[in-house]
Coordinates of C-alpha atoms and ligand atoms in Angstrom, one line a residue:
M470 CA -7.4 -21.9 5.6
D471 CA -4.4 -22.2 3.3
P472 CA -2.2 -19.2 4.4
F473 CA -1.4 -18.5 0.7
T474 CA -5.0 -18.0 -0.3
P475 CA -5.5 -14.3 -1.0
T476 CA -8.0 -12.1 0.8
P477 CA -9.0 -8.5 0.3
A478 CA -6.7 -7.6 3.2
D479 CA -3.7 -8.4 0.9
R480 CA -4.9 -5.6 -1.4
F481 CA -4.3 -7.4 -4.7
T482 CA -5.7 -5.6 -7.8
F483 CA -6.0 -6.4 -11.5
G484 CA -6.6 -4.2 -14.4
L485 CA -9.9 -4.9 -16.2
W486 CA -7.8 -5.1 -19.3
T487 CA -5.6 -7.9 -17.9
V488 CA -8.1 -10.7 -17.2
A489 CA -10.2 -9.6 -20.1
N490 CA -7.2 -9.8 -22.5
P491 CA -8.6 -11.9 -25.4
G492 CA -5.2 -13.1 -26.5
R493 CA -4.7 -11.0 -29.6
D494 CA -1.2 -10.4 -30.8
P495 CA 0.4 -8.6 -33.8
F496 CA 0.3 -11.9 -35.7
G497 CA -3.0 -13.5 -34.7
E498 CA -6.6 -13.0 -33.9
P499 CA -8.0 -13.3 -30.3
T500 CA -8.1 -16.8 -28.9
R501 CA -10.7 -16.0 -26.1
A502 CA -14.0 -14.1 -25.8
V503 CA -13.8 -10.6 -24.3
L504 CA -15.1 -10.8 -20.7
D505 CA -17.8 -8.4 -19.5
P506 CA -16.4 -6.1 -16.8
T507 CA -19.1 -7.1 -14.2
Y508 CA -18.2 -10.8 -14.8
S509 CA -14.5 -10.0 -14.2
V510 CA -15.5 -8.3 -11.0
A511 CA -17.4 -11.3 -9.8
K512 CA -14.6 -13.7 -10.7
L513 CA -11.8 -11.6 -9.1
A514 CA -13.8 -11.2 -5.9
E515 CA -14.3 -15.0 -5.8
L516 CA -10.5 -15.4 -6.1
G517 CA -9.8 -13.0 -3.1
A518 CA -8.8 -9.8 -5.0
Y519 CA -9.3 -6.4 -3.4
G520 CA -10.0 -4.3 -6.4
V521 CA -10.0 -3.7 -10.1
N522 CA -8.4 -0.8 -12.1
L523 CA -9.5 0.4 -15.4
H524 CA -9.0 2.6 -18.5
D525 CA -11.9 4.8 -19.5
H526 CA -12.6 2.6 -22.5
D527 CA -12.4 -0.7 -20.6
L528 CA -15.8 0.3 -19.2
V529 CA -17.1 2.9 -21.5
P530 CA -16.1 2.4 -25.2
D531 CA -15.0 5.6 -26.9
G532 CA -17.9 7.4 -28.6
T533 CA -20.6 6.1 -26.1
G534 CA -23.4 8.6 -25.5
A535 CA -24.0 10.1 -22.1
A536 CA -27.1 8.0 -21.2
E537 CA -25.4 4.7 -22.1
R538 CA -22.3 5.8 -20.3
D539 CA -24.3 6.4 -17.1
R540 CA -26.0 3.0 -17.5
L541 CA -22.7 1.2 -17.9
V542 CA -21.2 3.0 -14.9
A543 CA -24.2 2.4 -12.7
R544 CA -24.2 -1.3 -13.6
F545 CA -20.5 -1.6 -12.9
K546 CA -20.9 0.2 -9.5
R547 CA -23.6 -2.3 -8.5
A548 CA -21.3 -5.2 -9.4
L549 CA -18.5 -3.6 -7.3
E550 CA -20.8 -3.2 -4.3
E551 CA -22.3 -6.6 -4.6
H552 CA -18.9 -8.3 -4.7
G553 CA -17.1 -5.9 -2.3
L554 CA -14.4 -4.7 -4.8
V555 CA -13.0 -1.2 -5.0
V556 CA -11.3 0.8 -7.8
P557 CA -8.1 2.3 -6.4
M558 CA -6.7 3.4 -9.7
A559 CA -7.9 4.6 -13.1
T560 CA -6.3 5.7 -16.3
T561 CA -6.9 6.8 -19.9
N562 CA -6.5 4.8 -23.0
L563 CA -4.4 7.2 -25.2
F564 CA -3.0 4.5 -27.4
T565 CA -5.7 2.4 -29.2
D566 CA -7.5 5.1 -31.2
P567 CA -5.6 5.8 -34.5
V568 CA -5.9 9.5 -33.7
F569 CA -3.0 8.9 -31.2
K570 CA -0.9 7.1 -33.8
D571 CA 1.9 9.7 -33.5
G572 CA 1.4 10.6 -29.8
A573 CA -1.3 12.0 -27.5
F574 CA 0.2 14.7 -25.3
T575 CA 3.4 14.7 -27.5
S576 CA 1.6 14.7 -30.9
A577 CA 3.0 17.4 -33.2
D578 CA -0.7 18.3 -33.9
A579 CA -2.0 20.6 -31.2
R580 CA -5.6 19.5 -31.9
V581 CA -4.6 15.9 -30.9
R582 CA -3.0 17.3 -27.7
H583 CA -6.2 19.1 -26.9
Y584 CA -8.3 16.0 -27.6
A585 CA -6.0 13.9 -25.3
L586 CA -6.6 16.5 -22.5
Q587 CA -10.3 16.3 -23.0
K588 CA -10.3 12.5 -23.0
T589 CA -8.1 12.4 -19.9
M590 CA -10.3 14.9 -18.0
L591 CA -13.4 12.7 -18.7
A592 CA -11.4 9.6 -17.6
M593 CA -10.5 11.5 -14.4
D594 CA -14.2 12.3 -13.8
L595 CA -15.0 8.6 -14.2
G596 CA -12.1 7.5 -11.9
A597 CA -13.1 10.0 -9.2
E598 CA -16.8 8.8 -9.5
L599 CA -15.6 5.2 -8.9
G600 CA -13.5 6.3 -5.9
A601 CA -10.0 6.0 -7.4
H602 CA -7.1 7.8 -5.6
T603 CA -4.4 7.2 -8.2
F604 CA -4.5 8.1 -11.8
V605 CA -1.9 6.4 -14.0
F606 CA -0.3 7.9 -17.2
W607 CA 1.2 5.3 -19.5
G608 CA 2.2 7.1 -22.6
G609 CA 1.8 4.2 -24.9
R610 CA 2.1 6.3 -28.1
E611 CA 4.3 9.0 -26.6
G612 CA 7.5 8.3 -28.6
A613 CA 8.9 8.2 -32.1
E614 CA 10.5 6.1 -34.7
V615 CA 11.7 9.1 -36.7
D616 CA 13.5 12.1 -35.2
A617 CA 13.5 14.1 -38.4
G618 CA 10.4 15.9 -37.3
G619 CA 12.6 17.9 -34.9
K620 CA 10.3 17.7 -31.9
L621 CA 12.4 15.9 -29.3
L622 CA 12.6 18.9 -26.9
D623 CA 9.2 20.2 -27.7
A624 CA 7.6 16.8 -27.0
L625 CA 9.0 16.9 -23.5
Q626 CA 7.6 20.4 -23.0
W627 CA 4.2 19.4 -24.4
Y628 CA 4.1 16.4 -22.1
R629 CA 5.0 18.7 -19.1
D630 CA 2.3 21.3 -20.2
A631 CA -0.3 18.5 -20.3
I632 CA 0.5 17.1 -16.9
D633 CA 0.6 20.6 -15.4
Y634 CA -2.8 21.3 -16.9
L635 CA -4.3 18.1 -15.6
C636 CA -2.9 18.7 -12.1
E637 CA -4.7 22.0 -12.1
Y638 CA -7.9 20.2 -13.2
A639 CA -7.7 17.6 -10.5
R640 CA -7.0 20.2 -7.9
E641 CA -9.9 22.4 -9.0
Q642 CA -12.3 19.5 -8.9
G643 CA -11.0 18.5 -5.5
Y644 CA -10.5 14.9 -6.7
G645 CA -7.6 14.2 -4.3
L646 CA -6.0 12.2 -7.1
R647 CA -2.3 11.5 -7.2
F648 CA -0.8 11.0 -10.7
A649 CA 1.6 8.0 -11.3
L650 CA 3.7 8.1 -14.5
E651 CA 4.5 4.7 -16.0
P652 CA 7.7 4.5 -17.9
K653 CA 8.4 2.0 -20.7
P654 CA 11.3 1.9 -23.1
N655 CA 9.6 0.9 -26.3
E656 CA 6.5 -0.9 -27.7
P657 CA 4.3 0.1 -29.4
R658 CA 6.7 3.0 -30.3
G659 CA 10.2 2.4 -31.5
H660 CA 11.5 4.7 -28.8
A661 CA 9.3 5.9 -26.0
F662 CA 9.6 9.3 -24.3
L663 CA 10.3 9.0 -20.5
P664 CA 11.6 5.4 -21.1
T665 CA 12.7 4.4 -17.6
V666 CA 12.0 5.1 -13.9
G667 CA 15.1 7.3 -13.8
S668 CA 14.0 9.5 -16.7
A669 CA 10.5 9.9 -15.2
L670 CA 12.0 10.9 -11.8
G671 CA 14.0 13.7 -13.5
F672 CA 10.9 14.9 -15.4
I673 CA 8.7 15.0 -12.3
A674 CA 11.1 17.5 -10.7
T675 CA 10.4 19.9 -13.5
L676 CA 6.6 20.0 -13.1
R677 CA 4.5 22.7 -11.6
H678 CA 3.1 20.4 -8.9
P679 CA 5.8 17.8 -8.4
E680 CA 4.2 16.7 -5.1
M681 CA 1.2 15.4 -6.9
V682 CA 3.1 13.3 -9.4
G683 CA 4.9 10.0 -8.7
L684 CA 5.6 6.7 -10.5
N685 CA 3.9 3.5 -11.4
P686 CA 7.0 1.4 -12.2
E687 CA 6.3 -1.9 -14.0
L688 CA 8.5 -4.9 -13.6
A689 CA 8.3 -5.9 -17.3
H690 CA 9.1 -2.4 -18.5
E691 CA 12.4 -1.9 -16.6
T692 CA 13.3 -5.5 -17.6
M693 CA 12.7 -4.7 -21.3
A694 CA 15.2 -1.8 -20.9
G695 CA 17.7 -4.3 -19.5
L696 CA 17.5 -2.8 -16.0
S697 CA 16.9 -4.3 -12.6
F698 CA 13.4 -3.8 -11.2
P699 CA 14.4 -3.9 -7.6
H700 CA 16.9 -1.1 -8.3
A701 CA 14.3 0.9 -10.1
L702 CA 11.9 0.4 -7.1
A703 CA 14.6 1.5 -4.7
A704 CA 15.1 4.7 -6.7
A705 CA 11.4 5.4 -6.7
I706 CA 11.1 4.7 -2.9
D707 CA 14.2 6.8 -2.2
A708 CA 12.6 9.8 -4.0
G709 CA 9.2 9.3 -2.2
K710 CA 7.6 8.6 -5.5
L711 CA 6.4 5.0 -5.4
F712 CA 2.7 5.9 -5.8
H713 CA 1.6 2.6 -7.5
V714 CA 3.2 -0.5 -8.9
D715 CA 2.6 -2.8 -11.9
L716 CA 3.7 -6.4 -11.1
N717 CA 4.2 -9.0 -13.8
D718 CA 7.2 -10.7 -15.4
Q719 CA 9.2 -10.6 -18.6
V720 CA 12.2 -12.2 -20.4
M721 CA 14.9 -9.6 -20.9
S722 CA 15.4 -8.5 -24.6
R723 CA 12.1 -9.9 -25.7
F724 CA 8.8 -8.3 -26.9
D725 CA 6.4 -7.0 -24.2
Q726 CA 5.2 -10.2 -22.5
D727 CA 3.3 -9.2 -19.4
L728 CA 3.8 -12.7 -17.9
R729 CA 2.3 -14.0 -14.7
F730 CA 4.1 -12.5 -11.6
G731 CA 7.0 -14.8 -10.8
A732 CA 6.8 -16.8 -14.0
E733 CA 10.3 -15.9 -15.2
N734 CA 12.6 -14.1 -12.8
L735 CA 11.9 -15.6 -9.3
K736 CA 14.8 -13.8 -7.5
T737 CA 13.7 -10.5 -9.0
A738 CA 10.2 -11.2 -7.9
F739 CA 11.4 -12.1 -4.4
F740 CA 13.4 -8.9 -3.9
T741 CA 10.5 -6.9 -5.4
V742 CA 8.1 -8.4 -2.8
M743 CA 10.7 -7.7 0.0
L744 CA 10.9 -4.0 -1.0
L745 CA 7.2 -3.6 -1.3
E746 CA 6.5 -5.3 2.0
E747 CA 8.9 -3.0 3.8
H748 CA 8.4 0.3 2.0
Y749 CA 5.0 0.4 0.2
D750 CA 1.5 0.3 1.5
G751 CA -0.6 0.8 -1.7
P752 CA -2.4 -1.9 -3.7
R753 CA -0.4 -4.7 -5.2
H754 CA -1.5 -4.4 -8.8
F755 CA -1.0 -7.1 -11.4
D756 CA -0.6 -5.8 -15.0
A757 CA -0.2 -9.0 -16.8
H758 CA -2.4 -11.5 -18.8
A759 CA -2.7 -15.2 -19.4
L760 CA -0.8 -16.7 -22.2
R761 CA -2.5 -16.6 -25.6
S762 CA -2.6 -20.4 -25.6
E763 CA -5.0 -20.4 -22.6
D764 CA -8.8 -20.7 -22.4
E765 CA -10.9 -18.9 -19.7
A766 CA -9.9 -21.5 -17.0
G767 CA -6.3 -20.5 -17.8
V768 CA -7.1 -16.9 -17.2
W769 CA -8.3 -17.6 -13.6
A770 CA -5.3 -19.9 -13.0
F771 CA -3.1 -17.0 -14.1
A772 CA -4.8 -14.5 -11.8
A773 CA -4.8 -16.9 -8.8
G774 CA -1.2 -17.7 -9.6
C775 CA -0.1 -14.0 -9.5
M776 CA -1.5 -13.6 -6.0
R777 CA -0.4 -16.9 -4.6
T778 CA 3.1 -16.4 -5.8
Y779 CA 3.2 -12.9 -4.2
K780 CA 2.0 -14.4 -0.9
L781 CA 4.5 -17.3 -1.0
L782 CA 7.3 -14.8 -1.7
A783 CA 6.1 -12.5 1.2
A784 CA 6.4 -15.5 3.5
K785 CA 9.8 -16.2 2.2
A786 CA 10.8 -12.6 2.8
E787 CA 9.7 -13.0 6.4
R788 CA 11.8 -16.1 6.7
F789 CA 14.8 -14.3 5.2
R790 CA 14.5 -11.6 7.8
A791 CA 14.2 -14.2 10.6
D792 CA 16.9 -16.5 9.4
P793 CA 19.8 -16.2 11.9
E794 CA 22.5 -17.2 9.5
I795 CA 21.3 -14.9 6.8
Q796 CA 21.0 -12.0 9.2
A797 CA 24.5 -12.6 10.6
A798 CA 25.9 -12.7 7.1
Q799 CA 24.1 -9.4 6.3
R800 CA 25.4 -7.8 9.5
A801 CA 29.0 -9.0 8.6
Y802 CA 28.6 -7.5 5.1
R803 CA 28.4 -4.0 6.6
V804 CA 31.4 -2.5 8.4
D805 CA 30.9 0.5 10.6
D806 CA 33.4 1.5 13.3
A807 CA 33.9 4.4 15.7
D808 CA 36.5 6.0 13.5
T809 CA 34.3 6.1 10.4
P810 CA 30.9 7.5 11.5
W811 CA 28.4 7.9 8.6
P812 CA 27.3 10.3 7.3
P813 CA 30.5 12.3 7.8
R814 CA 29.8 15.9 8.8
Y815 CA 31.7 18.2 6.6
D816 CA 33.8 20.9 8.1
A817 CA 37.2 22.2 7.0
S818 CA 39.1 20.4 9.8
H819 CA 37.3 17.1 9.1
A820 CA 38.3 17.4 5.5
A821 CA 41.8 18.3 6.3
A822 CA 42.2 15.3 8.7
L823 CA 40.6 12.9 6.2
K824 CA 43.0 14.0 3.4
V825 CA 46.0 12.9 5.4
R826 CA 44.4 9.8 7.1
A827 CA 46.2 6.5 6.5
F828 CA 44.0 3.6 5.5
D829 CA 45.0 0.0 5.8
L830 CA 44.3 -0.5 2.0
A831 CA 45.9 -4.0 2.0
T832 CA 43.3 -5.2 4.4
L833 CA 40.4 -3.4 2.6
R834 CA 41.6 -4.8 -0.8
Q835 CA 41.6 -8.4 0.6
R836 CA 38.4 -8.4 2.5
G837 CA 35.7 -10.7 0.9
P838 CA 32.2 -9.4 1.6
G839 CA 30.6 -12.8 1.7
L840 CA 28.1 -12.2 -1.1
E841 CA 28.5 -15.6 -2.7
R842 CA 27.4 -17.2 0.5
L843 CA 24.6 -14.8 1.1
D844 CA 23.2 -15.3 -2.4
Q845 CA 23.4 -19.1 -2.1
L846 CA 21.6 -18.9 1.3
T847 CA 18.9 -16.9 -0.6
V848 CA 18.6 -19.5 -3.3
E849 CA 18.3 -22.3 -0.8
L850 CA 15.7 -20.4 1.1
L851 CA 13.7 -19.9 -2.2
L852 CA 14.2 -23.6 -3.0
G853 CA 12.6 -24.5 0.4
E854 CA 15.8 -25.8 2.0
R855 CA 15.8 -23.2 4.8
Ligands
GLT475 C1 -1.3 -1.5 -21.3 C2 0.1 -1.4 -20.9 C3 0.3 -1.3 -19.5 C4 -0.3 -0.1 -18.8 C5 -1.7 -0.1 -18.9 C6 -2.2 1.2 -18.4 S1 -2.3 -0.5 -20.5 O1 -1.8 -2.8 -21.1 O2 0.8 -2.5 -21.4 O3 1.7 -1.4 -19.1 O4 0.0 -0.2 -17.4 O5 -2.4 2.2 -19.4
MN476 MN1 3.3 -3.9 -19.8
MN477 MN1 1.6 -1.4 -16.9

């Protein structure tokens, strides 16, 4: 078999909302029919995916009665079983219904905040019923265009109160869910609250159950903020907070594009895969959609392309680690010697000695670290010349 053909062991997942995206944008009507969730399950299984993730309303439209809800869920579960797919992550749609137009957990109207809690608890029940271990919070409408309402600090407190409340709910139900906050700098709001991985990390530390809450960083979202996704991933990994990941692609300084993984920034995708392969063992989730120009065949070409590119880059990452010239250049980049053990252990005499130590600054100033060559070797490896 072609080594780049995905299998469930690769743990690739897609949101139901991704492959079923009908190609609507703010300027035009849908270009494709909406796909039935059970059909998406069958097609994704055929392509070698491991699972599907969903919002409450991807499966159960808002306002559905209890009996119809149970019928939809049972039918979906049968499709999962039949095709061998799992649901590792679930989330709540707190952005489509106009009730959330000025925020859900950060609405200035406490009735809306309570409704958002209700909707999220029901979505958690659904996620737990389907076997999800991760619950994502993308605060699509948590943000503002106007700050004259004077709620900037209150909004963060309301957000915190809501997450604290929902942590208690998940614990009491024994759901074993971990929460993953997904930052985004803007769109649909002018300015989102918790806009980047860095701001979400700071926020998590202020929660009542910080151990239950981590991150779901998205490649496109950090890129929209003009930031490096591998750097954001590294920060999340360093904090022990990489609970989930949204893979896609994005042109910097453009509208939210959710492009096929690897479509735009190949080197970013490469270092993303390298970090994930070394430091992350959760599902590789694609949060992207086919271009609006595409028909259904284009949708499956898009989905297959995300997974195949990931596997191609994972193989390149292995080659990178096995390439003697690259490894030698990486070793030469770092300098450690017996006189400069790291980390330095602080005590008064070490500090006193360090303060008077003479460094050969002329040599340090002149030394070239070899990064041009290392980067060129990387490019050649990606181009297939190594
Ligand atoms: C929406 C958004 C994504 C989020 C999804 C989860 S929904 O498509 O653009 O980034 O991950 O709520
Ligand atoms: Mn997105
Ligand atoms: Mn996302």
